[in-house]
């Protein structure tokens, strides 16, 4: 089974803190994604990566950056957390979107106070 | 902007009946289509994918795609209480990412 793991299930941070969310997949997938999910807004793509050290902006990249130093690991960074970044963050990976949809990790519920 | 639209529901269906979930999308060049199920407090889980016009069946689930009319639907036969969840439609608009609808909340009534 594809396994996507995320470093924390719940996280509470203060405004202005630097926040790291980590995601690891064990299926040698090329593509990895970070989404946030908010009530009424659905899943929105923040960033994605199609190869090591490659990254592309999604629909809402502002306030976020990413790092992919190894194929299996994709990190989301909030440089200076703000209250409007309180959300559920979901990581996903896929071999190829044309050939199959993504597999999601369990999610990180981030609260910024 | 490419969009995926779903009726947010809630959709209530008696146990044993057929649940029908619909999704429309904005771009005719869309290539691949996916249905995810998301239980409350959990992450989305892929349940069906479809790439060409027509029906695709997998157990109690049938995905239907009509590219000319730009809609994709999911039918759940013999609905069970365990099918109560939010169902997300996702579309690949020809690039390496998915665009999701906001989901339809389905409740199966025992």
Coordinates of C-alpha atoms in Angstrom, one line a residue:
Chain A
X1 CA 0.0 0.0 0.0
X2 CA 1.1 3.5 -0.7
X3 CA 2.0 5.3 2.5
X4 CA 2.2 9.0 2.9
X5 CA 3.1 10.2 6.4
X6 CA 3.1 13.7 7.8
X7 CA 5.2 14.8 10.7
X8 CA 2.4 16.0 13.0
X9 CA -1.3 15.5 13.3
X10 CA -1.9 18.6 15.4
X11 CA 0.3 21.7 15.7
X12 CA -0.2 25.0 17.5
X13 CA 2.1 27.9 16.7
X14 CA 2.3 31.6 17.5
X15 CA 2.0 34.4 14.9
X16 CA 5.3 35.2 13.4
X17 CA 6.9 31.8 14.1
X18 CA 8.6 29.8 11.3
X19 CA 6.7 26.5 10.8
X20 CA 7.9 23.3 9.1
X21 CA 5.5 20.7 7.9
X22 CA 7.1 17.5 6.6
X23 CA 5.8 14.8 4.4
X24 CA 7.3 11.5 3.4
X25 CA 6.1 8.9 0.9
X26 CA 7.5 5.4 0.5
X27 CA 6.3 4.5 -3.1
X28 CA 9.0 6.2 -5.1
X29 CA 6.5 8.7 -6.6
X30 CA 7.7 11.5 -8.8
X31 CA 5.0 14.0 -7.8
X32 CA 4.2 15.4 -4.4
X33 CA 1.7 18.1 -3.4
X34 CA 0.8 20.3 -0.6
X35 CA -2.9 21.4 -0.2
X36 CA -4.8 23.2 2.5
X37 CA -8.4 22.4 3.2
X38 CA -10.8 24.9 4.6
X39 CA -14.6 24.6 5.1
X40 CA -16.5 25.9 2.1
X41 CA -13.3 26.3 0.1
X42 CA -12.4 22.8 -0.5
X43 CA -8.9 21.6 -1.3
X44 CA -6.6 24.2 -2.6
X45 CA -3.1 23.5 -4.0
X46 CA -0.3 25.4 -2.5
X47 CA 2.8 24.0 -4.2
X48 CA 3.8 20.8 -6.0
X49 CA 7.0 19.2 -7.0
X50 CA 7.5 16.8 -10.0
X51 CA 11.1 15.9 -9.2
X52 CA 13.8 16.4 -6.6
X53 CA 14.7 20.1 -6.2
X54 CA 11.9 21.1 -8.7
X55 CA 8.9 23.0 -7.5
X56 CA 5.9 24.7 -9.0
X57 CA 3.5 27.2 -7.5
X58 CA -0.1 26.1 -7.1
X59 CA -3.1 28.2 -6.7
X60 CA -2.3 29.8 -3.3
X61 CA 1.5 30.0 -2.8
X62 CA 1.6 33.3 -1.0
X63 CA 3.1 33.0 2.5
X64 CA 4.5 29.5 1.8
X65 CA 7.7 28.0 0.5
X66 CA 8.7 24.3 -0.1
X67 CA 11.7 22.2 -0.2
X68 CA 12.4 18.8 -1.9
X69 CA 15.9 17.7 -1.3
X70 CA 15.1 14.0 -1.6
X71 CA 12.5 12.2 -3.7
X72 CA 10.6 10.8 -0.8
X73 CA 10.4 14.0 1.3
X74 CA 8.5 17.2 0.6
X75 CA 8.5 20.0 3.2
X76 CA 6.1 23.0 3.5
X77 CA 7.5 26.1 5.2
X78 CA 5.5 28.9 6.6
X79 CA 8.2 31.7 6.9
X80 CA 6.2 33.8 9.3
X81 CA 2.9 32.2 10.4
X82 CA -0.2 34.2 10.4
X83 CA -3.7 33.5 11.8
X84 CA -5.2 33.1 8.3
X85 CA -2.9 30.1 7.8
X86 CA -4.8 28.2 10.4
X87 CA -6.0 25.2 8.4
X88 CA -5.8 21.5 7.7
X89 CA -2.7 20.8 5.6
X90 CA -2.7 17.7 3.4
X91 CA 0.3 16.2 1.6
X92 CA -0.2 13.9 -1.4
X93 CA 1.9 12.0 -3.8
X94 CA 1.3 10.3 -7.1
X95 CA 3.2 8.4 -9.8
X96 CA 1.5 10.3 -12.6
X97 CA -1.7 12.3 -12.5
X98 CA -2.6 11.2 -16.0
X99 CA -2.4 7.6 -14.8
X100 CA -3.8 7.8 -11.4
X101 CA -4.9 10.2 -8.7
X102 CA -3.0 11.2 -5.7
X103 CA -2.7 9.4 -2.3
X104 CA -3.0 11.6 0.7
X105 CA -1.3 11.7 4.0
X106 CA -3.4 11.9 7.3
X107 CA -3.1 15.7 7.4
X108 CA -1.8 18.3 9.9
X109 CA -4.3 20.5 11.7
X110 CA -2.3 23.7 12.2
X111 CA -3.6 26.4 14.5
X112 CA -1.8 29.8 14.5
X113 CA -2.6 31.9 17.6
Chain B
X1 CA -9.8 29.8 -14.4
X2 CA -10.5 26.2 -14.7
X3 CA -13.2 25.1 -12.2
X4 CA -14.9 22.0 -10.8
X5 CA -18.4 22.4 -9.4
X6 CA -20.3 20.1 -7.1
X7 CA -23.6 20.5 -5.2
X8 CA -22.5 20.8 -1.6
X9 CA -25.5 18.9 -0.3
X10 CA -26.2 17.5 2.1
X11 CA -27.6 14.7 0.0
X12 CA -29.7 12.2 2.1
X13 CA -30.4 8.7 0.7
X14 CA -32.2 5.8 2.3
X15 CA -30.1 2.7 3.0
X16 CA -30.2 0.3 0.1
X17 CA -31.0 3.0 -2.5
X18 CA -28.8 4.4 -5.2
X19 CA -26.9 7.6 -4.4
X20 CA -26.1 9.8 -7.3
X21 CA -23.3 12.5 -7.1
X22 CA -22.7 14.9 -9.8
X23 CA -19.7 17.1 -10.9
X24 CA -19.3 19.6 -13.7
X25 CA -16.1 21.1 -15.0
X26 CA -15.2 24.0 -17.1
X27 CA -12.6 22.9 -19.6
X28 CA -13.2 20.6 -22.6
X29 CA -9.6 19.4 -22.8
X30 CA -9.7 17.8 -19.4
X31 CA -8.0 14.4 -19.4
X32 CA -8.6 12.5 -16.2
X33 CA -11.2 12.5 -13.5
X34 CA -11.2 11.2 -10.0
X35 CA -13.6 10.6 -7.1
X36 CA -12.4 10.8 -3.6
X37 CA -14.2 9.9 -0.4
X38 CA -13.5 11.8 2.8
X39 CA -14.8 10.7 6.2
X40 CA -15.1 13.4 8.8
X41 CA -11.7 14.2 10.3
X42 CA -9.9 12.0 7.8
X43 CA -8.0 12.6 4.6
X44 CA -9.4 12.0 1.2
X45 CA -9.2 8.5 -0.2
X46 CA -9.2 7.7 -3.9
X47 CA -12.1 5.5 -4.8
X48 CA -12.6 5.8 -8.6
X49 CA -10.8 7.2 -11.6
X50 CA -12.1 7.5 -15.2
X51 CA -10.4 8.7 -18.4
X52 CA -12.8 8.0 -21.3
X53 CA -16.5 8.6 -22.0
X54 CA -18.9 6.0 -20.7
X55 CA -19.3 4.0 -17.5
X56 CA -16.7 2.4 -15.3
X57 CA -17.8 0.0 -12.6
X58 CA -16.0 -1.1 -9.5
X59 CA -18.1 -3.1 -7.0
X60 CA -21.0 -0.9 -5.8
X61 CA -19.5 2.2 -7.4
X62 CA -20.0 3.4 -11.0
X63 CA -18.3 6.4 -12.5
X64 CA -19.9 8.0 -15.5
X65 CA -18.1 10.5 -17.8
X66 CA -19.7 12.7 -20.5
X67 CA -17.0 14.9 -22.0
X68 CA -19.3 16.6 -24.5
X69 CA -21.5 17.8 -21.6
X70 CA -18.6 18.2 -19.3
X71 CA -19.8 16.3 -16.4
X72 CA -18.8 13.3 -14.4
X73 CA -20.9 11.4 -11.9
X74 CA -20.6 8.8 -9.3
X75 CA -23.3 6.3 -8.5
X76 CA -23.3 4.2 -5.4
X77 CA -25.6 1.2 -5.5
X78 CA -27.1 -0.5 -2.4
X79 CA -26.0 2.5 -0.2
X80 CA -24.7 1.6 3.2
X81 CA -24.4 3.8 6.3
X82 CA -20.6 3.4 5.9
X83 CA -20.9 5.4 2.6
X84 CA -21.9 8.5 4.6
X85 CA -19.0 10.9 3.8
X86 CA -18.1 13.9 1.7
X87 CA -17.3 13.0 -1.9
X88 CA -14.8 15.1 -3.8
X89 CA -14.6 15.3 -7.5
X90 CA -11.2 16.1 -9.0
X91 CA -10.1 16.9 -12.5
X92 CA -6.8 17.0 -14.2
X93 CA -6.9 19.8 -16.7
X94 CA -4.0 18.5 -18.8
X95 CA -1.2 19.4 -16.4
X96 CA 0.4 17.6 -13.4
X97 CA -2.0 18.7 -10.8
X98 CA -5.6 18.2 -9.8
X99 CA -8.4 20.7 -9.3
X100 CA -10.9 19.7 -6.7
X101 CA -14.5 20.6 -6.2
X102 CA -15.7 21.6 -2.8
X103 CA -17.4 18.2 -2.2
X104 CA -20.8 16.8 -1.7
X105 CA -21.8 15.6 1.8
X106 CA -23.7 12.3 1.6
X107 CA -25.8 10.9 4.4
X108 CA -27.2 7.4 4.2
X109 CA -30.3 7.1 6.4
X110 CA -30.7 3.6 8.0

